[in-house]
Amino acid sequence: MRIIVAGGTGLIGSALADSLAGSGCEVTVLT
C-alpha cells in the first residue's frame, strides 16, 4: 500500500511513518 504522511518530520508523523514502513507499506513523507 502507498501512503503519504504530511508533517512526517514531527514527533507523531515520524513515529507513524516508521510504523507504516515497518508493516510493509511504501511511505512518502512530506514536510
Tab-separated table of C-alpha atoms in Angstrom:
chain	number	residue	atom	x	y	z
A	1	MET	CA	0.000	0.000	0.000
A	2	ARG	CA	1.277	3.506	-0.783
A	3	ILE	CA	0.822	6.142	1.914
A	4	ILE	CA	1.696	9.853	2.067
A	5	VAL	CA	2.385	11.278	5.529
A	6	ALA	CA	2.098	15.084	5.719
A	7	GLY	CA	4.192	16.537	8.533
A	8	GLY	CA	6.252	13.381	8.735
A	9	THR	CA	9.262	15.018	10.372
A	10	GLY	CA	7.407	15.865	13.586
A	11	LEU	CA	7.091	13.663	16.655
A	12	ILE	CA	3.868	11.883	15.733
A	13	GLY	CA	4.446	11.895	11.981
A	14	SER	CA	7.880	10.290	12.235
A	15	ALA	CA	6.591	7.549	14.549
A	16	LEU	CA	3.651	6.947	12.209
A	17	ALA	CA	5.901	6.779	9.135
A	18	ASP	CA	8.268	4.319	10.865
A	19	SER	CA	5.374	2.130	11.958
A	20	LEU	CA	3.809	2.076	8.497
A	21	ALA	CA	7.142	1.339	6.815
A	22	GLY	CA	7.744	-1.482	9.280
A	23	SER	CA	4.417	-3.049	8.367
A	24	GLY	CA	5.393	-3.180	4.691
A	25	CYS	CA	3.800	-0.001	3.349
A	26	GLU	CA	5.540	2.273	0.846
A	27	VAL	CA	5.683	5.588	2.723
A	28	THR	CA	6.296	9.051	1.244
A	29	VAL	CA	6.974	11.821	3.764
A	30	LEU	CA	6.056	15.462	3.098
A	31	THR	CA	7.470	18.176	5.329
